[in-house]
Amino acid sequence: MKAGYGGLLDIEFIAQMLQLKYGCKHDSFRTPNTHDAIHAFKQAGVIKERDFNSLHKGYLFFRHLENLVRIYENSDTSNLPKSDELRGKIANFYGYRSDGSAMLMDEYQTIRRSVRAAFNRIFERELNENNAGD
């Protein structure tokens, strides 16, 4: 959930990169809260609605999932459980019933792809803007 392709670190990296670039322009960008920062970027037009939706949904989903895993495993892990049984319990919490573990993993992968696509679009746009200014 935290590390890897399309995980929380992608969302946090984009937020911090944009804070470094645009933080001097808006007080609302200078927040230690990633969730608040991506909202501020959307409000100011720094990120597009589509990318905001991906980052916002991903952030909420992964944080919620991370908290559930920590509760069920009674640890400070940021990784998905390997056990189908535990994944099934977490999936039930999300409302998935039959084959909940597989459905949860499908949603997890879909959100990761969406977050990484937003990450790539934002990063590429910022890189191109910087190169155009050289």
Short mmCIF file of N, CA and C in Angstrom, two decimals, residues 2-125:
data_model
loop_
_atom_site.label_atom_id
_atom_site.label_comp_id
_atom_site.label_asym_id
_atom_site.label_seq_id
_atom_site.Cartn_x
_atom_site.Cartn_y
_atom_site.Cartn_z
N LYS A 2 1.92 1.20 0.76
CA LYS A 2 2.76 2.38 0.90
C LYS A 2 3.73 2.50 -0.27
N ALA A 3 4.55 1.49 -0.44
CA ALA A 3 5.60 1.55 -1.46
C ALA A 3 5.13 0.88 -2.74
N GLY A 4 5.89 1.08 -3.78
CA GLY A 4 5.61 0.40 -5.03
C GLY A 4 4.74 1.22 -5.98
N TYR A 5 4.56 0.65 -7.11
CA TYR A 5 3.84 1.23 -8.24
C TYR A 5 2.45 1.71 -7.82
N GLY A 6 2.22 3.02 -7.87
CA GLY A 6 0.89 3.57 -7.62
C GLY A 6 0.46 3.57 -6.17
N GLY A 7 1.38 3.41 -5.24
CA GLY A 7 1.03 3.37 -3.83
C GLY A 7 1.03 4.75 -3.18
N LEU A 8 0.94 4.74 -1.87
CA LEU A 8 0.91 5.99 -1.11
C LEU A 8 2.15 6.85 -1.34
N LEU A 9 3.30 6.22 -1.52
CA LEU A 9 4.51 7.01 -1.76
C LEU A 9 4.43 7.80 -3.05
N ASP A 10 3.78 7.26 -4.07
CA ASP A 10 3.58 8.02 -5.31
C ASP A 10 2.76 9.28 -5.04
N ILE A 11 1.71 9.13 -4.26
CA ILE A 11 0.84 10.26 -3.94
C ILE A 11 1.60 11.29 -3.11
N GLU A 12 2.33 10.82 -2.10
CA GLU A 12 3.09 11.71 -1.24
C GLU A 12 4.21 12.40 -2.01
N PHE A 13 4.86 11.69 -2.93
CA PHE A 13 5.93 12.28 -3.73
C PHE A 13 5.40 13.41 -4.59
N ILE A 14 4.30 13.17 -5.28
CA ILE A 14 3.70 14.21 -6.13
C ILE A 14 3.33 15.42 -5.29
N ALA A 15 2.70 15.20 -4.14
CA ALA A 15 2.30 16.32 -3.28
C ALA A 15 3.52 17.12 -2.84
N GLN A 16 4.58 16.45 -2.44
CA GLN A 16 5.77 17.15 -1.98
C GLN A 16 6.50 17.85 -3.12
N MET A 17 6.52 17.24 -4.29
CA MET A 17 7.15 17.88 -5.44
C MET A 17 6.41 19.17 -5.79
N LEU A 18 5.08 19.11 -5.80
CA LEU A 18 4.30 20.30 -6.12
C LEU A 18 4.41 21.35 -5.01
N GLN A 19 4.54 20.92 -3.76
CA GLN A 19 4.73 21.86 -2.67
C GLN A 19 6.05 22.61 -2.84
N LEU A 20 7.09 21.90 -3.23
CA LEU A 20 8.38 22.55 -3.45
C LEU A 20 8.32 23.55 -4.59
N LYS A 21 7.61 23.20 -5.64
CA LYS A 21 7.55 24.07 -6.81
C LYS A 21 6.61 25.26 -6.60
N TYR A 22 5.45 25.03 -6.01
CA TYR A 22 4.42 26.07 -5.94
C TYR A 22 4.15 26.59 -4.53
N GLY A 23 4.83 26.06 -3.53
CA GLY A 23 4.55 26.42 -2.14
C GLY A 23 4.69 27.90 -1.83
N CYS A 24 5.58 28.58 -2.55
CA CYS A 24 5.77 30.01 -2.31
C CYS A 24 4.59 30.84 -2.83
N LYS A 25 3.74 30.26 -3.65
CA LYS A 25 2.64 31.00 -4.26
C LYS A 25 1.35 30.96 -3.45
N HIS A 26 1.14 29.90 -2.68
CA HIS A 26 -0.10 29.75 -1.92
C HIS A 26 0.20 29.19 -0.53
N ASP A 27 -0.31 29.85 0.48
CA ASP A 27 -0.15 29.35 1.85
C ASP A 27 -0.77 27.97 2.01
N SER A 28 -1.89 27.73 1.32
CA SER A 28 -2.60 26.46 1.48
C SER A 28 -1.78 25.26 0.98
N PHE A 29 -0.76 25.51 0.16
CA PHE A 29 0.09 24.42 -0.33
C PHE A 29 1.08 23.96 0.74
N ARG A 30 1.37 24.84 1.68
CA ARG A 30 2.38 24.54 2.70
C ARG A 30 1.73 23.87 3.91
N THR A 31 1.38 22.63 3.74
CA THR A 31 0.75 21.84 4.79
C THR A 31 1.46 20.50 4.89
N PRO A 32 1.62 19.97 6.09
CA PRO A 32 2.22 18.65 6.20
C PRO A 32 1.25 17.52 5.86
N ASN A 33 -0.01 17.87 5.61
CA ASN A 33 -1.05 16.88 5.35
C ASN A 33 -1.21 16.67 3.84
N THR A 34 -0.87 15.49 3.38
CA THR A 34 -0.94 15.18 1.94
C THR A 34 -2.35 15.36 1.40
N HIS A 35 -3.33 14.90 2.14
CA HIS A 35 -4.73 15.01 1.73
C HIS A 35 -5.12 16.47 1.51
N ASP A 36 -4.77 17.33 2.46
CA ASP A 36 -5.07 18.76 2.34
C ASP A 36 -4.32 19.38 1.16
N ALA A 37 -3.08 18.95 0.96
CA ALA A 37 -2.28 19.51 -0.13
C ALA A 37 -2.90 19.19 -1.49
N ILE A 38 -3.33 17.95 -1.71
CA ILE A 38 -3.89 17.64 -3.03
C ILE A 38 -5.21 18.37 -3.25
N HIS A 39 -5.96 18.61 -2.18
CA HIS A 39 -7.17 19.44 -2.31
C HIS A 39 -6.80 20.87 -2.71
N ALA A 40 -5.79 21.41 -2.08
CA ALA A 40 -5.36 22.78 -2.38
C ALA A 40 -4.86 22.88 -3.82
N PHE A 41 -4.13 21.88 -4.30
CA PHE A 41 -3.65 21.90 -5.68
C PHE A 41 -4.80 21.87 -6.67
N LYS A 42 -5.82 21.11 -6.36
CA LYS A 42 -6.99 21.05 -7.24
C LYS A 42 -7.70 22.40 -7.25
N GLN A 43 -7.92 22.97 -6.07
CA GLN A 43 -8.62 24.25 -5.96
C GLN A 43 -7.90 25.35 -6.74
N ALA A 44 -6.58 25.30 -6.75
CA ALA A 44 -5.79 26.33 -7.43
C ALA A 44 -5.55 26.01 -8.90
N GLY A 45 -6.00 24.86 -9.36
CA GLY A 45 -5.83 24.49 -10.76
C GLY A 45 -4.46 23.94 -11.09
N VAL A 46 -3.68 23.57 -10.08
CA VAL A 46 -2.36 23.00 -10.31
C VAL A 46 -2.47 21.57 -10.84
N ILE A 47 -3.47 20.85 -10.37
CA ILE A 47 -3.72 19.51 -10.91
C ILE A 47 -5.14 19.46 -11.47
N LYS A 48 -5.29 18.67 -12.50
CA LYS A 48 -6.59 18.54 -13.16
C LYS A 48 -7.53 17.67 -12.34
N GLU A 49 -8.80 17.83 -12.60
CA GLU A 49 -9.84 17.09 -11.88
C GLU A 49 -9.61 15.58 -11.95
N ARG A 50 -9.28 15.10 -13.13
CA ARG A 50 -9.06 13.66 -13.33
C ARG A 50 -7.93 13.15 -12.43
N ASP A 51 -6.83 13.90 -12.39
CA ASP A 51 -5.70 13.49 -11.56
C ASP A 51 -6.01 13.63 -10.08
N PHE A 52 -6.72 14.70 -9.73
CA PHE A 52 -7.14 14.85 -8.33
C PHE A 52 -7.98 13.66 -7.91
N ASN A 53 -8.95 13.28 -8.75
CA ASN A 53 -9.83 12.16 -8.40
C ASN A 53 -9.03 10.88 -8.15
N SER A 54 -8.05 10.62 -9.00
CA SER A 54 -7.22 9.42 -8.82
C SER A 54 -6.40 9.49 -7.54
N LEU A 55 -5.76 10.63 -7.30
CA LEU A 55 -4.92 10.78 -6.11
C LEU A 55 -5.76 10.75 -4.83
N HIS A 56 -6.89 11.45 -4.87
CA HIS A 56 -7.76 11.53 -3.70
C HIS A 56 -8.33 10.15 -3.36
N LYS A 57 -8.88 9.48 -4.36
CA LYS A 57 -9.46 8.15 -4.12
C LYS A 57 -8.38 7.19 -3.64
N GLY A 58 -7.22 7.24 -4.27
CA GLY A 58 -6.13 6.37 -3.87
C GLY A 58 -5.67 6.63 -2.45
N TYR A 59 -5.53 7.90 -2.11
CA TYR A 59 -5.07 8.26 -0.76
C TYR A 59 -6.04 7.73 0.29
N LEU A 60 -7.32 8.00 0.09
CA LEU A 60 -8.32 7.55 1.07
C LEU A 60 -8.39 6.03 1.15
N PHE A 61 -8.39 5.37 0.00
CA PHE A 61 -8.48 3.91 -0.04
C PHE A 61 -7.27 3.28 0.64
N PHE A 62 -6.06 3.72 0.27
CA PHE A 62 -4.86 3.10 0.83
C PHE A 62 -4.69 3.38 2.32
N ARG A 63 -5.03 4.59 2.76
CA ARG A 63 -4.93 4.90 4.20
C ARG A 63 -5.93 4.05 5.00
N HIS A 64 -7.13 3.94 4.49
CA HIS A 64 -8.14 3.13 5.16
C HIS A 64 -7.72 1.67 5.20
N LEU A 65 -7.27 1.17 4.07
CA LEU A 65 -6.82 -0.21 3.98
C LEU A 65 -5.63 -0.45 4.91
N GLU A 66 -4.70 0.48 4.91
CA GLU A 66 -3.53 0.37 5.79
C GLU A 66 -3.95 0.29 7.26
N ASN A 67 -4.88 1.13 7.65
CA ASN A 67 -5.37 1.11 9.03
C ASN A 67 -6.05 -0.22 9.37
N LEU A 68 -6.86 -0.72 8.44
CA LEU A 68 -7.52 -2.01 8.68
C LEU A 68 -6.51 -3.14 8.83
N VAL A 69 -5.52 -3.16 7.97
CA VAL A 69 -4.50 -4.21 8.04
C VAL A 69 -3.76 -4.12 9.37
N ARG A 70 -3.44 -2.92 9.79
CA ARG A 70 -2.74 -2.75 11.07
C ARG A 70 -3.59 -3.24 12.24
N ILE A 71 -4.87 -2.98 12.18
CA ILE A 71 -5.77 -3.45 13.24
C ILE A 71 -5.85 -4.97 13.24
N TYR A 72 -6.10 -5.55 12.06
CA TYR A 72 -6.25 -7.00 11.98
C TYR A 72 -4.96 -7.74 12.30
N GLU A 73 -3.82 -7.18 11.90
CA GLU A 73 -2.54 -7.85 12.14
C GLU A 73 -1.89 -7.42 13.45
N ASN A 74 -2.46 -6.40 14.07
CA ASN A 74 -1.91 -5.87 15.32
C ASN A 74 -0.42 -5.55 15.16
N SER A 75 -0.11 -4.81 14.08
CA SER A 75 1.27 -4.43 13.80
C SER A 75 1.27 -3.10 13.06
N ASP A 76 2.47 -2.59 12.80
CA ASP A 76 2.58 -1.31 12.10
C ASP A 76 2.92 -1.49 10.63
N THR A 77 2.51 -2.58 10.05
CA THR A 77 2.82 -2.88 8.66
C THR A 77 2.10 -1.93 7.69
N SER A 78 2.72 -1.74 6.54
CA SER A 78 2.10 -0.99 5.46
C SER A 78 1.97 -1.87 4.22
N ASN A 79 1.96 -3.16 4.43
CA ASN A 79 1.86 -4.12 3.33
C ASN A 79 0.56 -4.89 3.41
N LEU A 80 0.07 -5.27 2.24
CA LEU A 80 -1.12 -6.12 2.20
C LEU A 80 -0.80 -7.48 2.81
N PRO A 81 -1.74 -8.05 3.52
CA PRO A 81 -1.49 -9.38 4.08
C PRO A 81 -1.38 -10.42 2.96
N LYS A 82 -0.55 -11.40 3.17
CA LYS A 82 -0.37 -12.48 2.19
C LYS A 82 -1.49 -13.52 2.31
N SER A 83 -2.07 -13.61 3.47
CA SER A 83 -3.09 -14.61 3.74
C SER A 83 -4.42 -14.25 3.08
N ASP A 84 -4.94 -15.18 2.28
CA ASP A 84 -6.26 -14.98 1.68
C ASP A 84 -7.34 -14.85 2.74
N GLU A 85 -7.16 -15.56 3.85
CA GLU A 85 -8.14 -15.50 4.94
C GLU A 85 -8.24 -14.08 5.50
N LEU A 86 -7.09 -13.48 5.77
CA LEU A 86 -7.10 -12.12 6.31
C LEU A 86 -7.58 -11.12 5.26
N ARG A 87 -7.18 -11.32 4.02
CA ARG A 87 -7.68 -10.46 2.94
C ARG A 87 -9.20 -10.58 2.85
N GLY A 88 -9.71 -11.78 3.02
CA GLY A 88 -11.15 -12.00 2.99
C GLY A 88 -11.87 -11.26 4.10
N LYS A 89 -11.29 -11.25 5.29
CA LYS A 89 -11.89 -10.50 6.41
C LYS A 89 -11.93 -9.01 6.12
N ILE A 90 -10.83 -8.51 5.58
CA ILE A 90 -10.78 -7.09 5.23
C ILE A 90 -11.77 -6.79 4.11
N ALA A 91 -11.85 -7.68 3.13
CA ALA A 91 -12.80 -7.51 2.02
C ALA A 91 -14.23 -7.48 2.54
N ASN A 92 -14.54 -8.32 3.51
CA ASN A 92 -15.88 -8.31 4.12
C ASN A 92 -16.17 -6.96 4.76
N PHE A 93 -15.17 -6.38 5.38
CA PHE A 93 -15.35 -5.06 5.99
C PHE A 93 -15.72 -4.02 4.93
N TYR A 94 -15.15 -4.17 3.72
CA TYR A 94 -15.45 -3.28 2.60
C TYR A 94 -16.80 -3.60 1.95
N GLY A 95 -17.41 -4.69 2.34
CA GLY A 95 -18.71 -5.04 1.79
C GLY A 95 -18.68 -6.10 0.71
N TYR A 96 -17.50 -6.61 0.36
CA TYR A 96 -17.40 -7.69 -0.61
C TYR A 96 -17.80 -8.98 0.08
N ARG A 97 -18.60 -9.78 -0.57
CA ARG A 97 -19.07 -11.01 0.06
C ARG A 97 -18.44 -12.25 -0.59
N SER A 98 -18.93 -12.64 -1.73
CA SER A 98 -18.39 -13.86 -2.35
C SER A 98 -17.06 -13.53 -3.02
N ASP A 99 -16.08 -14.35 -2.78
CA ASP A 99 -14.74 -14.17 -3.33
C ASP A 99 -14.24 -12.74 -3.06
N GLY A 100 -14.47 -12.28 -1.85
CA GLY A 100 -14.12 -10.91 -1.47
C GLY A 100 -12.66 -10.59 -1.61
N SER A 101 -11.79 -11.56 -1.31
CA SER A 101 -10.36 -11.32 -1.39
C SER A 101 -9.95 -10.95 -2.82
N ALA A 102 -10.45 -11.69 -3.80
CA ALA A 102 -10.12 -11.41 -5.20
C ALA A 102 -10.69 -10.07 -5.64
N MET A 103 -11.90 -9.75 -5.19
CA MET A 103 -12.52 -8.48 -5.57
C MET A 103 -11.76 -7.31 -4.95
N LEU A 104 -11.33 -7.47 -3.70
CA LEU A 104 -10.53 -6.43 -3.05
C LEU A 104 -9.23 -6.22 -3.80
N MET A 105 -8.58 -7.30 -4.19
CA MET A 105 -7.33 -7.20 -4.93
C MET A 105 -7.53 -6.56 -6.29
N ASP A 106 -8.65 -6.83 -6.95
CA ASP A 106 -8.95 -6.18 -8.22
C ASP A 106 -9.08 -4.67 -8.03
N GLU A 107 -9.81 -4.26 -7.00
CA GLU A 107 -9.96 -2.82 -6.74
C GLU A 107 -8.62 -2.20 -6.38
N TYR A 108 -7.86 -2.90 -5.57
CA TYR A 108 -6.53 -2.44 -5.17
C TYR A 108 -5.65 -2.19 -6.40
N GLN A 109 -5.62 -3.14 -7.32
CA GLN A 109 -4.80 -3.00 -8.52
C GLN A 109 -5.32 -1.89 -9.44
N THR A 110 -6.63 -1.77 -9.56
CA THR A 110 -7.22 -0.71 -10.38
C THR A 110 -6.84 0.66 -9.84
N ILE A 111 -6.91 0.83 -8.54
CA ILE A 111 -6.57 2.11 -7.93
C ILE A 111 -5.09 2.39 -8.08
N ARG A 112 -4.25 1.38 -7.90
CA ARG A 112 -2.80 1.57 -8.08
C ARG A 112 -2.48 2.03 -9.50
N ARG A 113 -3.12 1.42 -10.49
CA ARG A 113 -2.88 1.83 -11.88
C ARG A 113 -3.33 3.27 -12.12
N SER A 114 -4.47 3.63 -11.54
CA SER A 114 -5.00 4.98 -11.69
C SER A 114 -4.08 6.01 -11.03
N VAL A 115 -3.59 5.70 -9.84
CA VAL A 115 -2.66 6.60 -9.15
C VAL A 115 -1.38 6.75 -9.95
N ARG A 116 -0.84 5.65 -10.46
CA ARG A 116 0.42 5.74 -11.21
C ARG A 116 0.22 6.52 -12.51
N ALA A 117 -0.92 6.37 -13.15
CA ALA A 117 -1.20 7.14 -14.36
C ALA A 117 -1.24 8.63 -14.05
N ALA A 118 -1.88 9.01 -12.94
CA ALA A 118 -1.91 10.42 -12.53
C ALA A 118 -0.50 10.89 -12.19
N PHE A 119 0.25 10.08 -11.48
CA PHE A 119 1.64 10.39 -11.14
C PHE A 119 2.43 10.69 -12.42
N ASN A 120 2.33 9.80 -13.40
CA ASN A 120 3.07 9.97 -14.66
C ASN A 120 2.65 11.24 -15.39
N ARG A 121 1.35 11.51 -15.46
CA ARG A 121 0.88 12.71 -16.17
C ARG A 121 1.39 13.98 -15.49
N ILE A 122 1.26 14.04 -14.17
CA ILE A 122 1.69 15.23 -13.44
C ILE A 122 3.20 15.40 -13.53
N PHE A 123 3.93 14.33 -13.32
CA PHE A 123 5.39 14.41 -13.36
C PHE A 123 5.87 14.83 -14.74
N GLU A 124 5.29 14.24 -15.78
CA GLU A 124 5.69 14.58 -17.15
C GLU A 124 5.36 16.04 -17.47
N ARG A 125 4.18 16.50 -17.05
CA ARG A 125 3.80 17.89 -17.29
C ARG A 125 4.78 18.84 -16.60
#
